[in-house]
PDB file of C-alpha atoms in Angstrom:
ATOM      1  CA  UNK A   1      64.549 126.312  67.558  1.00  0.00           C
ATOM      2  CA  UNK A   2      64.440 126.558  71.348  1.00  0.00           C
ATOM      3  CA  UNK A   3      64.770 123.477  73.542  1.00  0.00           C
ATOM      4  CA  UNK A   4      64.315 122.774  77.232  1.00  0.00           C
ATOM      5  CA  UNK A   5      67.755 121.311  77.781  1.00  0.00           C
ATOM      6  CA  UNK A   6      68.318 119.930  81.273  1.00  0.00           C
ATOM      7  CA  UNK A   7      70.766 121.872  83.419  1.00  0.00           C
ATOM      8  CA  UNK A   8      73.101 120.561  86.055  1.00  0.00           C
ATOM      9  CA  UNK A   9      71.589 121.031  89.503  1.00  0.00           C
ATOM     10  CA  UNK A  10      73.376 121.980  92.716  1.00  0.00           C
ATOM     11  CA  UNK A  11      74.165 119.602  95.542  1.00  0.00           C
ATOM     12  CA  UNK A  12      71.651 121.467  97.740  1.00  0.00           C
ATOM     13  CA  UNK A  13      68.795 120.092  95.571  1.00  0.00           C
ATOM     14  CA  UNK A  14      69.259 116.605  97.038  1.00  0.00           C
ATOM     15  CA  UNK A  15      68.267 115.294 100.476  1.00  0.00           C
ATOM     16  CA  UNK A  16      70.414 112.146 100.978  1.00  0.00           C
ATOM     17  CA  UNK A  17      73.980 111.376  99.882  1.00  0.00           C
ATOM     18  CA  UNK A  18      75.994 108.216  99.473  1.00  0.00           C
ATOM     19  CA  UNK A  19      79.762 108.320  98.830  1.00  0.00           C
ATOM     20  CA  UNK A  20      80.817 105.859  96.133  1.00  0.00           C
ATOM     21  CA  UNK A  21      84.366 104.973  95.113  1.00  0.00           C
ATOM     22  CA  UNK A  22      84.882 104.572  91.386  1.00  0.00           C
ATOM     23  CA  UNK A  23      86.618 101.352  90.330  1.00  0.00           C
ATOM     24  CA  UNK A  24      89.262 100.729  87.663  1.00  0.00           C
ATOM     25  CA  UNK A  25      86.811  98.818  85.470  1.00  0.00           C
ATOM     26  CA  UNK A  26      84.274 101.675  85.582  1.00  0.00           C
ATOM     27  CA  UNK A  27      86.390 103.512  82.988  1.00  0.00           C
ATOM     28  CA  UNK A  28      85.764 102.811  79.344  1.00  0.00           C
ATOM     29  CA  UNK A  29      88.092 102.999  76.318  1.00  0.00           C
ATOM     30  CA  UNK A  30      87.712 106.786  76.266  1.00  0.00           C
ATOM     31  CA  UNK A  31      89.144 107.137  79.789  1.00  0.00           C
ATOM     32  CA  UNK A  32      85.997 108.149  81.651  1.00  0.00           C
ATOM     33  CA  UNK A  33      83.271 106.331  83.551  1.00  0.00           C
ATOM     34  CA  UNK A  34      81.027 104.441  81.128  1.00  0.00           C
ATOM     35  CA  UNK A  35      77.406 105.527  80.930  1.00  0.00           C
ATOM     36  CA  UNK A  36      76.055 102.181  82.127  1.00  0.00           C
ATOM     37  CA  UNK A  37      77.857 102.607  85.473  1.00  0.00           C
ATOM     38  CA  UNK A  38      75.723 105.645  86.314  1.00  0.00           C
ATOM     39  CA  UNK A  39      72.584 103.493  86.293  1.00  0.00           C
ATOM     40  CA  UNK A  40      74.262 101.124  88.744  1.00  0.00           C
ATOM     41  CA  UNK A  41      74.939 104.118  91.014  1.00  0.00           C
ATOM     42  CA  UNK A  42      71.302 105.151  90.744  1.00  0.00           C
ATOM     43  CA  UNK A  43      70.203 101.691  91.859  1.00  0.00           C
ATOM     44  CA  UNK A  44      72.774 101.635  94.640  1.00  0.00           C
ATOM     45  CA  UNK A  45      71.818 104.942  96.277  1.00  0.00           C
ATOM     46  CA  UNK A  46      68.066 104.165  96.155  1.00  0.00           C
ATOM     47  CA  UNK A  47      68.408 100.656  97.546  1.00  0.00           C
ATOM     48  CA  UNK A  48      70.961 101.699 100.190  1.00  0.00           C
ATOM     49  CA  UNK A  49      68.536 104.360 101.387  1.00  0.00           C
ATOM     50  CA  UNK A  50      65.581 101.954 101.578  1.00  0.00           C
ATOM     51  CA  UNK A  51      67.449  98.991 103.096  1.00  0.00           C
ATOM     52  CA  UNK A  52      69.221 101.029 105.793  1.00  0.00           C
ATOM     53  CA  UNK A  53      65.862 102.501 106.847  1.00  0.00           C
ATOM     54  CA  UNK A  54      64.276  99.071 107.129  1.00  0.00           C
ATOM     55  CA  UNK A  55      61.596  99.525 104.446  1.00  0.00           C
ATOM     56  CA  UNK A  56      63.013  97.160 101.820  1.00  0.00           C
ATOM     57  CA  UNK A  57      63.497  93.448 102.375  1.00  0.00           C
ATOM     58  CA  UNK A  58      65.134  92.431  99.114  1.00  0.00           C
ATOM     59  CA  UNK A  59      64.815  88.682  99.636  1.00  0.00           C
ATOM     60  CA  UNK A  60      61.420  88.243 101.295  1.00  0.00           C
ATOM     61  CA  UNK A  61      59.425  91.488 101.408  1.00  0.00           C
ATOM     62  CA  UNK A  62      55.820  91.186 100.191  1.00  0.00           C
ATOM     63  CA  UNK A  63      56.189  94.325  98.019  1.00  0.00           C
ATOM     64  CA  UNK A  64      58.885  95.007  95.409  1.00  0.00           C
ATOM     65  CA  UNK A  65      59.624  98.007  93.209  1.00  0.00           C
ATOM     66  CA  UNK A  66      59.839  97.417  89.456  1.00  0.00           C
ATOM     67  CA  UNK A  67      61.618  99.991  87.321  1.00  0.00           C
ATOM     68  CA  UNK A  68      59.333 101.221  84.553  1.00  0.00           C
ATOM     69  CA  UNK A  69      61.243 104.310  83.368  1.00  0.00           C
ATOM     70  CA  UNK A  70      64.803 105.637  83.454  1.00  0.00           C
ATOM     71  CA  UNK A  71      66.735 108.624  82.197  1.00  0.00           C
ATOM     72  CA  UNK A  72      70.181 110.136  82.620  1.00  0.00           C
ATOM     73  CA  UNK A  73      71.698 113.441  81.431  1.00  0.00           C
ATOM     74  CA  UNK A  74      75.454 113.942  81.478  1.00  0.00           C
ATOM     75  CA  UNK A  75      77.144 117.289  82.124  1.00  0.00           C
ATOM     76  CA  UNK A  76      80.772 116.445  82.911  1.00  0.00           C
ATOM     77  CA  UNK A  77      83.159 113.493  82.847  1.00  0.00           C
ATOM     78  CA  UNK A  78      84.158 111.412  85.858  1.00  0.00           C
ATOM     79  CA  UNK A  79      87.009 108.897  85.946  1.00  0.00           C
ATOM     80  CA  UNK A  80      88.722 106.376  88.205  1.00  0.00           C
ATOM     81  CA  UNK A  81      90.107 106.885  90.865  1.00  0.00           C
ATOM     82  CA  UNK A  82      87.786 109.796  91.535  1.00  0.00           C
ATOM     83  CA  UNK A  83      85.300 109.334  94.408  1.00  0.00           C
ATOM     84  CA  UNK A  84      81.734 110.433  93.728  1.00  0.00           C
ATOM     85  CA  UNK A  85      78.681 111.276  95.786  1.00  0.00           C
ATOM     86  CA  UNK A  86      75.213 110.111  94.712  1.00  0.00           C
ATOM     87  CA  UNK A  87      72.488 112.522  95.794  1.00  0.00           C
ATOM     88  CA  UNK A  88      68.910 111.326  96.168  1.00  0.00           C
ATOM     89  CA  UNK A  89      65.499 112.896  96.402  1.00  0.00           C
ATOM     90  CA  UNK A  90      61.909 111.912  95.619  1.00  0.00           C
ATOM     91  CA  UNK A  91      60.481 113.969  92.779  1.00  0.00           C
ATOM     92  CA  UNK A  92      56.974 112.479  92.777  1.00  0.00           C
ATOM     93  CA  UNK A  93      55.130 110.158  95.106  1.00  0.00           C
ATOM     94  CA  UNK A  94      52.031 108.435  93.722  1.00  0.00           C
ATOM     95  CA  UNK A  95      49.671 105.804  95.093  1.00  0.00           C
ATOM     96  CA  UNK A  96      51.841 102.850  94.018  1.00  0.00           C
ATOM     97  CA  UNK A  97      54.768 104.590  92.303  1.00  0.00           C
ATOM     98  CA  UNK A  98      57.685 106.842  93.114  1.00  0.00           C
ATOM     99  CA  UNK A  99      60.036 108.886  90.935  1.00  0.00           C
ATOM    100  CA  UNK A 100      63.538 108.819  92.388  1.00  0.00           C
ATOM    101  CA  UNK A 101      65.782 111.642  91.203  1.00  0.00           C
ATOM    102  CA  UNK A 102      69.543 111.218  91.476  1.00  0.00           C
ATOM    103  CA  UNK A 103      72.489 113.576  91.036  1.00  0.00           C
ATOM    104  CA  UNK A 104      76.034 112.254  90.634  1.00  0.00           C
ATOM    105  CA  UNK A 105      78.715 114.648  91.901  1.00  0.00           C
ATOM    106  CA  UNK A 106      82.502 114.620  91.830  1.00  0.00           C
ATOM    107  CA  UNK A 107      83.475 114.472  95.499  1.00  0.00           C
ATOM    108  CA  UNK A 108      83.905 118.214  96.021  1.00  0.00           C
ATOM    109  CA  UNK A 109      81.736 119.560  93.175  1.00  0.00           C
ATOM    110  CA  UNK A 110      78.780 121.856  93.792  1.00  0.00           C
ATOM    111  CA  UNK A 111      77.020 120.944  90.490  1.00  0.00           C
ATOM    112  CA  UNK A 112      76.046 117.478  89.269  1.00  0.00           C
ATOM    113  CA  UNK A 113      78.219 115.789  86.640  1.00  0.00           C
ATOM    114  CA  UNK A 114      75.147 113.688  85.769  1.00  0.00           C
ATOM    115  CA  UNK A 115      71.570 113.524  86.917  1.00  0.00           C
ATOM    116  CA  UNK A 116      68.630 111.407  86.146  1.00  0.00           C
ATOM    117  CA  UNK A 117      65.707 109.484  87.505  1.00  0.00           C
ATOM    118  CA  UNK A 118      63.934 106.208  87.579  1.00  0.00           C
ATOM    119  CA  UNK A 119      60.376 105.336  88.385  1.00  0.00           C
ATOM    120  CA  UNK A 120      59.465 102.371  90.542  1.00  0.00           C
ATOM    121  CA  UNK A 121      55.987 100.894  90.501  1.00  0.00           C
ATOM    122  CA  UNK A 122      55.508  98.893  93.688  1.00  0.00           C
ATOM    123  CA  UNK A 123      53.853  95.531  93.162  1.00  0.00           C
ATOM    124  CA  UNK A 124      52.889  92.472  95.147  1.00  0.00           C
ATOM    125  CA  UNK A 125      55.832  90.061  94.993  1.00  0.00           C
ATOM    126  CA  UNK A 126      53.653  87.053  94.112  1.00  0.00           C
ATOM    127  CA  UNK A 127      51.061  88.544  91.715  1.00  0.00           C
ATOM    128  CA  UNK A 128      53.196  91.381  90.242  1.00  0.00           C
ATOM    129  CA  UNK A 129      50.123  93.621  90.408  1.00  0.00           C
ATOM    130  CA  UNK A 130      50.474  97.230  91.627  1.00  0.00           C
ATOM    131  CA  UNK A 131      49.767  97.835  95.317  1.00  0.00           C
ATOM    132  CA  UNK A 132      49.539 100.982  97.427  1.00  0.00           C
ATOM    133  CA  UNK A 133      52.856 102.045  98.922  1.00  0.00           C
ATOM    134  CA  UNK A 134      53.097 100.555 102.441  1.00  0.00           C
ATOM    135  CA  UNK A 135      52.803 103.279 105.116  1.00  0.00           C
ATOM    136  CA  UNK A 136      56.384 102.846 106.484  1.00  0.00           C
ATOM    137  CA  UNK A 137      57.803 103.125 102.939  1.00  0.00           C
ATOM    138  CA  UNK A 138      55.695 106.201 102.182  1.00  0.00           C
ATOM    139  CA  UNK A 139      56.910 107.886 105.399  1.00  0.00           C
ATOM    140  CA  UNK A 140      60.576 107.237 104.523  1.00  0.00           C
ATOM    141  CA  UNK A 141      60.055 108.521 100.967  1.00  0.00           C
ATOM    142  CA  UNK A 142      58.229 111.642 102.129  1.00  0.00           C
ATOM    143  CA  UNK A 143      61.262 112.561 104.250  1.00  0.00           C
ATOM    144  CA  UNK A 144      63.370 113.116 101.093  1.00  0.00           C
ATOM    145  CA  UNK A 145      60.681 114.575  98.852  1.00  0.00           C
ATOM    146  CA  UNK A 146      61.761 117.594  96.818  1.00  0.00           C
TER     147      UNK A 146
END
């Protein structure tokens, strides 16, 4: 039986990077970074990118992104005190949604140790109904589209 197994992608596949220092408590009983930590890194690189570009007001913005889908594939172990780099790109940009794709790299590695995605649907903060992506947000997202 043949499968379409995901393959580790190179650093050059991503448009934005955030260095992240692993912490002692990121390691699990097996001596490597626990899988749940990777999802925290995904959230961190996306929100850092949006906040630093002024298109996400976490506390009071009229539009918020709700995660409706996630996935992560693991290719190699990482462990404290190893620094990592989170790579980010936009894989798909819809009318009210975006698919963020993230690669997690050991500091000097050319191939991802893990990669995954999550999909945000942007909604009105008060009604929680989907809304079109605001123009400034769309422009920022287009700049890192794959």
